[in-house]
Short mmCIF file of C-alpha atoms in Angstrom, two decimals:
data_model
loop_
_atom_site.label_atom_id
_atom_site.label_comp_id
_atom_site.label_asym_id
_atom_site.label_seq_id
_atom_site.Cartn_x
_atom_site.Cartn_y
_atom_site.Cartn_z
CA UNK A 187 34.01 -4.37 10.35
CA UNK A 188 34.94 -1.64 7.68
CA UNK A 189 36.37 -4.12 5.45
CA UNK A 190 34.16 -6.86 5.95
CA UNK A 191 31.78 -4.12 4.81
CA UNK A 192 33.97 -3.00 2.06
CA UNK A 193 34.42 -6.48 0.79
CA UNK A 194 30.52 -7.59 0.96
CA UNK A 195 30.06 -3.66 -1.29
CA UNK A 196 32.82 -4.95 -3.82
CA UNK A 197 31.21 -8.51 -3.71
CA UNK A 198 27.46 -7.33 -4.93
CA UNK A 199 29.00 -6.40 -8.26
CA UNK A 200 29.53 -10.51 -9.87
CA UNK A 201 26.79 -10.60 -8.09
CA UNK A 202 24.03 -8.46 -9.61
CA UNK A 203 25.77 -9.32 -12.27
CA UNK A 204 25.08 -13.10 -11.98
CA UNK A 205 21.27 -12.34 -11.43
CA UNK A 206 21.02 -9.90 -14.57
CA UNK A 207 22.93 -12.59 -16.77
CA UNK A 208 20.04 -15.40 -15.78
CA UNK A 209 17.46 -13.04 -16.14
CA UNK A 210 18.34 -11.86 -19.50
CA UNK A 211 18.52 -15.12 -20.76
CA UNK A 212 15.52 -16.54 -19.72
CA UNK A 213 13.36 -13.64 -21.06
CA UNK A 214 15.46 -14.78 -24.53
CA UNK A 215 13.29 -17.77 -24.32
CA UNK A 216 9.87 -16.46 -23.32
CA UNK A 217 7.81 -16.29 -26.30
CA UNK A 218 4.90 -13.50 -27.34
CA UNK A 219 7.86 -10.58 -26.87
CA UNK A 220 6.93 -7.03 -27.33
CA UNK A 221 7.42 -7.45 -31.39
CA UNK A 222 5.18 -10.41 -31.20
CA UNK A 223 2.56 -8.21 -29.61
CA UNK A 224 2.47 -4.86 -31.76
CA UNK A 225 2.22 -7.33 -34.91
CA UNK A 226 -0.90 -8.97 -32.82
CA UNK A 227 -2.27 -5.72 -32.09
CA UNK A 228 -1.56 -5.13 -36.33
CA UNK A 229 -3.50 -7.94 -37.21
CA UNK A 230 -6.25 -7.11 -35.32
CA UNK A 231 -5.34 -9.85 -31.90
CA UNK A 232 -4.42 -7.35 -29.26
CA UNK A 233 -5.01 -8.13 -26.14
CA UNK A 234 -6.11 -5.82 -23.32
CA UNK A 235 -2.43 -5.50 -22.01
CA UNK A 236 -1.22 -4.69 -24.94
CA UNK A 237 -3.74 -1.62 -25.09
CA UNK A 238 -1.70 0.06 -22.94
CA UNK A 239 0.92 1.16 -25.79
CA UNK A 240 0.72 4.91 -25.65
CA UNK A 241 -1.66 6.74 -28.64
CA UNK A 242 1.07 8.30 -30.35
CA UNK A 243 3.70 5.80 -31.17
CA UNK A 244 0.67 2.96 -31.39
CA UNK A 245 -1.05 4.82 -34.20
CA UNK A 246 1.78 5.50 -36.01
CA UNK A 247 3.09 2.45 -36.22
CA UNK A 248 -0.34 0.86 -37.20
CA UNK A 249 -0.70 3.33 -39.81
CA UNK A 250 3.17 2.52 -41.36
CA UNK A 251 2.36 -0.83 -40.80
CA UNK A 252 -1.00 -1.03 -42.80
CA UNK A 253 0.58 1.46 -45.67
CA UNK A 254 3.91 -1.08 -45.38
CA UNK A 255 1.87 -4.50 -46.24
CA UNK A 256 3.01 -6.90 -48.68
CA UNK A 257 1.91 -10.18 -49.65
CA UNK A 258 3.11 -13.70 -49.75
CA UNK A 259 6.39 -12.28 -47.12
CA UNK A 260 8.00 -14.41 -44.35
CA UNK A 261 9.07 -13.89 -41.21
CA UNK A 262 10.11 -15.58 -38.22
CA UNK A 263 7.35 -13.85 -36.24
CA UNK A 264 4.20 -16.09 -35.97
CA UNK A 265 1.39 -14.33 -37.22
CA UNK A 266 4.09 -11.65 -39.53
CA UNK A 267 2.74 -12.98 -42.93
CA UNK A 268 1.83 -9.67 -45.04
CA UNK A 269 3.71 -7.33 -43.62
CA UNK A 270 7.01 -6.18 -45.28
CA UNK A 271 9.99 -7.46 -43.53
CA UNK A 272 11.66 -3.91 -43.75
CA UNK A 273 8.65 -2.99 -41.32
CA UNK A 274 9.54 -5.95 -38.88
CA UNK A 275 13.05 -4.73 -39.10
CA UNK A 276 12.07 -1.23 -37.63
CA UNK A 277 9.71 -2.99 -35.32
CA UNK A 278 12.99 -4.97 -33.97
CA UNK A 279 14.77 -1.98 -34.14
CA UNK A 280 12.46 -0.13 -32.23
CA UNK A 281 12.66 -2.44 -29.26
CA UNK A 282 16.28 -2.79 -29.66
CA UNK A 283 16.16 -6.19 -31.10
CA UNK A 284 18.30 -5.58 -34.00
CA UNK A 285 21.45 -6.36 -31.89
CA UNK A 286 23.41 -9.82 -31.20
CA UNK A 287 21.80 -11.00 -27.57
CA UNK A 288 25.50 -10.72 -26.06
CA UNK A 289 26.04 -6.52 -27.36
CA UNK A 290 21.85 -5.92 -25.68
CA UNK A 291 23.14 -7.65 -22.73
CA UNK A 292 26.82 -5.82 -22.24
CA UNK A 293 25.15 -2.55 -23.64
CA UNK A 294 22.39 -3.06 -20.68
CA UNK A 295 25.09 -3.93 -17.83
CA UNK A 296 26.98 -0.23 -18.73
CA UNK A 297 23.62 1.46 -18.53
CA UNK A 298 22.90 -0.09 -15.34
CA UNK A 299 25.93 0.83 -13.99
CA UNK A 300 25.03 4.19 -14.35
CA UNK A 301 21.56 3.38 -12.63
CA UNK A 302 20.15 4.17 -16.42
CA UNK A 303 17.27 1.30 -16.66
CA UNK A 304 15.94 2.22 -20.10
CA UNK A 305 13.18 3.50 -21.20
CA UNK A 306 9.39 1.55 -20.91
CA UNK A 307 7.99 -0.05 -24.01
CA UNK A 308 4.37 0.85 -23.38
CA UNK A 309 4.81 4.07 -20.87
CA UNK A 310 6.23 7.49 -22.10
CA UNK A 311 8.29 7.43 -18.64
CA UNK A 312 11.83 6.13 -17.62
CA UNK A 313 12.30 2.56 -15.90
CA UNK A 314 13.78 4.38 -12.97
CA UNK A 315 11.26 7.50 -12.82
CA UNK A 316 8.53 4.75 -13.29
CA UNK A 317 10.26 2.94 -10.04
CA UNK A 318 10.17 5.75 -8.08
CA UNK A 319 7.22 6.37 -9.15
CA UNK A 320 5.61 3.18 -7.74
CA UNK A 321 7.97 3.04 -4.66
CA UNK A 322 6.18 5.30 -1.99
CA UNK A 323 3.04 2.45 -2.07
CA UNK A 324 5.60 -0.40 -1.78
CA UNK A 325 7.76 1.54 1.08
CA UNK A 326 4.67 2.65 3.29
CA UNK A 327 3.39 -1.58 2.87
CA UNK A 328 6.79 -3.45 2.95
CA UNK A 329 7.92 -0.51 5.53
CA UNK A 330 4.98 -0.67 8.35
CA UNK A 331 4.25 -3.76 8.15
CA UNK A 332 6.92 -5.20 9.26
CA UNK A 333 7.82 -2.65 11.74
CA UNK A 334 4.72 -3.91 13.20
CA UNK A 335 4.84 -7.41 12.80
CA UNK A 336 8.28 -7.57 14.09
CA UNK A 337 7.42 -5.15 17.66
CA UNK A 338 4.43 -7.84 17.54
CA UNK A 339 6.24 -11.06 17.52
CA UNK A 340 9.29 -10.71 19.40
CA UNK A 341 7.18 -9.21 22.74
CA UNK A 342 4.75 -12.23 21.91
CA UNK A 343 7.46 -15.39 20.86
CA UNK A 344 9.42 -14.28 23.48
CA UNK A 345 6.21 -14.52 26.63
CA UNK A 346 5.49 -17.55 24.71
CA UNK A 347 8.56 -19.63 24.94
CA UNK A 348 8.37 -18.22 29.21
CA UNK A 349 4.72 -19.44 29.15
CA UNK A 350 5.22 -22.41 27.68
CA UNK A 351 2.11 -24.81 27.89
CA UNK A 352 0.12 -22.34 29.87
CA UNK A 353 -3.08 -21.22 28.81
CA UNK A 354 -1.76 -18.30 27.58
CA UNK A 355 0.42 -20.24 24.82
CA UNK A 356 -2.27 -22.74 24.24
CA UNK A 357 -4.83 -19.73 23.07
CA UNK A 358 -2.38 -17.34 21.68
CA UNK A 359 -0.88 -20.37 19.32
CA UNK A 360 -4.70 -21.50 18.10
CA UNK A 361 -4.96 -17.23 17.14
CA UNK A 362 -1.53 -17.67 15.44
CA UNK A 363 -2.81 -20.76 13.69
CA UNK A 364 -5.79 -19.18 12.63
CA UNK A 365 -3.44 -15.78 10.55
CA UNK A 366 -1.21 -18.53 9.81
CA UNK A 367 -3.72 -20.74 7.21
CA UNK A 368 -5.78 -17.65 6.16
CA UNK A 369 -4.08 -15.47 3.42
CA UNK A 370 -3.24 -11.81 3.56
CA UNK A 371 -5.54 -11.31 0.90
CA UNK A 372 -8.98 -13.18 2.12
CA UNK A 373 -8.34 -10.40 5.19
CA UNK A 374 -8.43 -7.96 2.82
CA UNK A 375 -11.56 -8.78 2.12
CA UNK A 376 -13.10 -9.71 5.02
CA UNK A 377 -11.96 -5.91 5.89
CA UNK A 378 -13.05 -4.49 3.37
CA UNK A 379 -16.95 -5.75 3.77
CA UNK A 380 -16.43 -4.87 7.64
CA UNK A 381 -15.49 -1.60 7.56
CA UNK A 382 -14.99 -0.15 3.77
CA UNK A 383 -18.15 0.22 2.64
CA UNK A 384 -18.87 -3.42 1.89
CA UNK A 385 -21.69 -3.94 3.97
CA UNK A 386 -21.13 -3.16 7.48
CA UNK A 387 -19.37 0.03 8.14
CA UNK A 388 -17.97 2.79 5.63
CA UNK A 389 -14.91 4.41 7.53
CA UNK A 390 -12.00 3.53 5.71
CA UNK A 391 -11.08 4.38 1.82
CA UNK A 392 -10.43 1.89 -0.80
CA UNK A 393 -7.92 3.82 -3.16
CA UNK A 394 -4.90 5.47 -2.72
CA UNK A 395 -2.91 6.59 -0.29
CA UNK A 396 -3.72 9.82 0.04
CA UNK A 397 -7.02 11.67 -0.61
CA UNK A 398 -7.31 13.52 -4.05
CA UNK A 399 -7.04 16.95 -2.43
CA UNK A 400 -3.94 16.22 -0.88
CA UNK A 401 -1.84 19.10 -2.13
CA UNK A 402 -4.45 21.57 -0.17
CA UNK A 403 -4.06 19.67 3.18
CA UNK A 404 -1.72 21.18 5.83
CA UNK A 405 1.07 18.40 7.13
CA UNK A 406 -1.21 16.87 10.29
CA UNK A 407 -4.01 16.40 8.23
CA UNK A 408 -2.09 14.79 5.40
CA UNK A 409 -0.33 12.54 8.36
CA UNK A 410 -3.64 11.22 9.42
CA UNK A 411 -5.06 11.25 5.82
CA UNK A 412 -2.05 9.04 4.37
CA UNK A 413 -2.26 6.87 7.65
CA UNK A 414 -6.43 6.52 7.32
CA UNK A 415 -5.54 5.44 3.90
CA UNK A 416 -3.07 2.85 4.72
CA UNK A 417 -4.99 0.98 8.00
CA UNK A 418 -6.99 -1.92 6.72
CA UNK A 419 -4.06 -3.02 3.99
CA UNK A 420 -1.40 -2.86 7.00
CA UNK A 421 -3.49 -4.33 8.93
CA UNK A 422 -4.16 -7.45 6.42
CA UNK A 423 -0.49 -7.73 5.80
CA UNK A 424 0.62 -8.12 9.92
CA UNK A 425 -2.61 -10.29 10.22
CA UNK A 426 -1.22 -13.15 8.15
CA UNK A 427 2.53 -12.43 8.13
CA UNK A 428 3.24 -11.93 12.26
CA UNK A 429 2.08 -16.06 12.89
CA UNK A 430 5.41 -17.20 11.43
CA UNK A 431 7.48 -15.06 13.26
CA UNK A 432 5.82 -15.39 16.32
CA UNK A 433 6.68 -18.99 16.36
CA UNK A 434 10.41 -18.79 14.97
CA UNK A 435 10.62 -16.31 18.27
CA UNK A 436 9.44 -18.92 20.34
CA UNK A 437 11.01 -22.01 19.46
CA UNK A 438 14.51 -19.87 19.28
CA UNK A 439 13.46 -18.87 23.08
CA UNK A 440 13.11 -22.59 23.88
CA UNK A 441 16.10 -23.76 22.34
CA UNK A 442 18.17 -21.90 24.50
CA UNK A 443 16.15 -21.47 27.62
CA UNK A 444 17.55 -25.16 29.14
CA UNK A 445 21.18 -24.71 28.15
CA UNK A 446 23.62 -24.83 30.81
CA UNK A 447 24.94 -21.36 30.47
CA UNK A 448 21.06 -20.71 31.29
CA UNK A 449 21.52 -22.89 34.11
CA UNK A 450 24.17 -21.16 35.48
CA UNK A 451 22.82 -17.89 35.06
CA UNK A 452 19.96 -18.89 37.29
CA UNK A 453 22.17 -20.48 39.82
CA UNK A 454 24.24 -17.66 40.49
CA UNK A 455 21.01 -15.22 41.42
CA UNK A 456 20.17 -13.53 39.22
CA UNK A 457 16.64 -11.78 38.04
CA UNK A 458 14.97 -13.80 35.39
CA UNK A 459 14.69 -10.42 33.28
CA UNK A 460 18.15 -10.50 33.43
CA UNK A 461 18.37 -13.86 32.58
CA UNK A 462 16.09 -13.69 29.56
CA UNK A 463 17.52 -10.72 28.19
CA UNK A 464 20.71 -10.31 29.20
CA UNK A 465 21.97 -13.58 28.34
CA UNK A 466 19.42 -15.49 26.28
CA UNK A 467 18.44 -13.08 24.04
CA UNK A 468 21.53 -12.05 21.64
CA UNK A 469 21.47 -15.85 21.36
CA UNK A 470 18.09 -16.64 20.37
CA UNK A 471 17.67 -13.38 17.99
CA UNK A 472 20.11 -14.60 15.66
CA UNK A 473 18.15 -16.99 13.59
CA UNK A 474 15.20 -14.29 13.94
CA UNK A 475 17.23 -11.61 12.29
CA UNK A 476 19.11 -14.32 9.62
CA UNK A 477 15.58 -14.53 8.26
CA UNK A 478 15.01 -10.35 8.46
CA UNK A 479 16.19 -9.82 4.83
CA UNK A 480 14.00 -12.54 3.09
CA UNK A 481 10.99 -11.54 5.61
CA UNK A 482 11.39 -7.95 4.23
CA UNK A 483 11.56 -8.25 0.41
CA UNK A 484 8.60 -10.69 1.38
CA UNK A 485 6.43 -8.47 2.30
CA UNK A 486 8.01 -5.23 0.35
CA UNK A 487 6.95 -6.63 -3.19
CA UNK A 488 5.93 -10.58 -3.01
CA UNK A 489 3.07 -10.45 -0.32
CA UNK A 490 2.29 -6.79 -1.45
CA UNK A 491 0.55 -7.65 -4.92
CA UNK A 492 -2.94 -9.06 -4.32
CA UNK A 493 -2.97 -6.08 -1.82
CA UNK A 494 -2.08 -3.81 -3.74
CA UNK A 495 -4.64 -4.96 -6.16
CA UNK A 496 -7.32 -5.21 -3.56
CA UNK A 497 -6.75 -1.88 -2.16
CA UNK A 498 -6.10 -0.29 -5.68
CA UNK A 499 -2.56 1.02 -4.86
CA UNK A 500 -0.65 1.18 -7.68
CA UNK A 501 2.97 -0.17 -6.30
CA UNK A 502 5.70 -1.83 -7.40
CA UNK A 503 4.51 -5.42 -6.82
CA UNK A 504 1.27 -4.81 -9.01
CA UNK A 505 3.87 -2.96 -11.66
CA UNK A 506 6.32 -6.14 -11.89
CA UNK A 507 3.45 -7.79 -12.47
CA UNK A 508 2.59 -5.54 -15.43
CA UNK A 509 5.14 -5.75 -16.46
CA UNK A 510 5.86 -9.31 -16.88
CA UNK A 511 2.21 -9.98 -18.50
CA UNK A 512 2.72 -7.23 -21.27
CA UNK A 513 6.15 -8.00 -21.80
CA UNK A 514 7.61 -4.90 -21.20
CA UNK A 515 11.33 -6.19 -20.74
CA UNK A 516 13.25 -2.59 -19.71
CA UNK A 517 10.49 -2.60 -16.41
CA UNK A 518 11.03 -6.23 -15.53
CA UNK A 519 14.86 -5.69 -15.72
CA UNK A 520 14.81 -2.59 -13.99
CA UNK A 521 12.65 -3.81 -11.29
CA UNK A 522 14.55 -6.91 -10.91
CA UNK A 523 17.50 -5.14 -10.59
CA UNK A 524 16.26 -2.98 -7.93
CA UNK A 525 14.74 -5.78 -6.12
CA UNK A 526 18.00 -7.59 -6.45
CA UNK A 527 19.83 -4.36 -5.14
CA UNK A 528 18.01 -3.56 -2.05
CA UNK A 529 18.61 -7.43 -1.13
CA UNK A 530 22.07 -7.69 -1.40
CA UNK A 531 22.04 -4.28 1.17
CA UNK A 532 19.43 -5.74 3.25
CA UNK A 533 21.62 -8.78 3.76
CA UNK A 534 24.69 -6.43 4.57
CA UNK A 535 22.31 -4.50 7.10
CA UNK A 536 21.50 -7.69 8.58
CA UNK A 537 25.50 -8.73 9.25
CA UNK A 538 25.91 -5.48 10.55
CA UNK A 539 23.02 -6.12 13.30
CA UNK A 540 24.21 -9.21 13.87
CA UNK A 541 27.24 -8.27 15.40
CA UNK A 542 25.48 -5.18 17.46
CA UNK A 543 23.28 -7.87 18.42
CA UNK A 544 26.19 -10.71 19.34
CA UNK A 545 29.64 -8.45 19.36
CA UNK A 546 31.20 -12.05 19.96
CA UNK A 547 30.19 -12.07 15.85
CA UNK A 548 33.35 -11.33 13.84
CA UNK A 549 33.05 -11.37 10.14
CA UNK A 550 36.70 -10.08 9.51
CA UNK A 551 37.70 -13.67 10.83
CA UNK A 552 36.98 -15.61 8.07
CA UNK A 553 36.24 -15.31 4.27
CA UNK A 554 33.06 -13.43 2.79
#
């Protein structure tokens, strides 16, 4: 197992690679770039997004840029005409778009490779402090909620695939139905008029997640301040993301419930808990934990964003999406990268469980 591991470590590197490459080139192609935007802020076009741009380096360049104007000038940015093209060449310069796309690219790849992800157009911060910045909201959603949705679906596929076509599985599966065609985010809602001050109740907070004077709090009231905080959006995220497990657990269950080793396993005597988890269930968790990796980055950054939004916690799926709509290339590459990262090790993690799951498993046997 040490080498397979070994080898899958080595193999992340084309990898990442591979991703970065495709990334990098399709933000080539996206027009309205961070140039594109300061000269639209210049002429007086600026968009709320880009009035993010810190004061200091926003002023000044307005001011060189309004002192720099010529007339009748070129350029190949739409929307450039009257300013000097020695100012668009600082501009370019500024957002390091004076290079050849393949020397940004390779310069990029040896900063990442020192986990240096640049610095943040519109934010006096690192990519990376930025990241960690962000990452505590993302970790406590992605983190809990599936920890919860996965002790919540197992228990529940699991009684029922044994209950099959009882009443149990007939009511349970029209509750599953029900999280399954409402999205995480109309919960959030309906949550938030029920018990956040909406128009029922007022018990739970709607910012944060942690109370402003959390620095004076001693370390059980911070517990049960960060985890007041954090109720209603877990609870919106399990609400609508446990149905599809629930019913991947089940239909696994049933798939091998009626095979003959099953069969046999009956025949001989023994306890149906020993049946149904001693011999059934390494082989029906497999598919459930092949799916672990993309059900985690999921709900860590995809299915986080419109709660995050909702709930005003300032995370890393509402900053990728910042990101993106201001055009603030260092953040999307950085985030992407770290996105991309923690994949490739969730995937590895997952391998690994497989075989404590199935020791039968042996990925030293064939190629990676």
């Amino acid at each position: 197992m040490a080498n397979y591991i070994l080898k899958r470590l080595l193999f992340m590197i084309p990898t990442l690679l591979g991703i970065m490459l495709v990334s990098f080139a399709i933000i080539q192609f996206v027009p309205g770039g961070p140039v594109e935007r300061m000269i639209a802020e210049l002429q007086g076009h600026g968009s709320d997004a880009t009035a993010r741009i810190s004061g200091g380096s926003s002023s000044d360049m307005a001011a060189g840029a309004m002192s720099s104007q010529s007339t009748g000038q070129n350029s190949q940015y739409r929307g450039a005409q009257g300013l000097d093209p020695e100012f668009i060449a600082e501009l370019e310069a500024m957002y390091g778009f004076d290079k050849p796309a393949h020397e940004r690219f390779f310069q990029m790849v040896g900063n990442y490779l020192r986990f240096d992800l640049g610095e943040s157009y519109y934010r006096d911060i690192s990519v990376i402090d930025l990241v960690l910045e962000k990452m505590p909201v993302s970790i406590s959603l992605g983190l809990w909620s599936t920890i919860i949705i996965y002790f919540i679906s197992i228990p529940l596929g699991i009684k029922k695939a044994v209950k099959d076509g009882q009443g149990f599985d007939i009511w349970s599966s029209a509750m599953i139905f029900i999280g399954y065609a409402i999205p995480s985010f109309m919960f959030a809602i309906l949550l938030i008029i029920l018990f956040a001050g909406g128009r029922y109740w007022d018990i739970f907070p709607l910012r944060g997640i942690v109370s402003d004077n959390w620095q004076d709090m001693s370390t059980f009231r911070l517990v049960l301040d960060y985890f007041w905080h954090m109720t209603l959006p877990i609870i919106a995220m399990v609400i609508s993301g446990f149905a599809g497990l629930t019913m991947l657990t089940k239909n696994s269950f049933l798939d091998e419930i009626n095979k003959q080793y099953v069969l046999t396993a009956r025949a001989k005597g023994l306890a149906e808990k020993r049946v149904l988890y001693g011999h059934i269930f390494r082989n029906a968790m497999l598919i459930v934990i092949a799916g672990f990796p993309s059900a985690f980055l999921a709900i860590f950054f995809t299915g986080s964003l419109l709660i995050e939004v909702i709930f005003s916690l300032d995370g890393l799926g509402l900053l990728g999406y910042e990101s993106i709509i201001n055009r603030d290339y260092p953040v999307v590459l950085g985030t992407l990268y770290v996105f991309a990262l923690i994949g490739l090790v969730m995937t590895l993690i997952r391998d690994i469980v497989y075989v404590y799951v199935d020791p039968r498993i042996d990925f030293e046997a064939r190629k990676v």
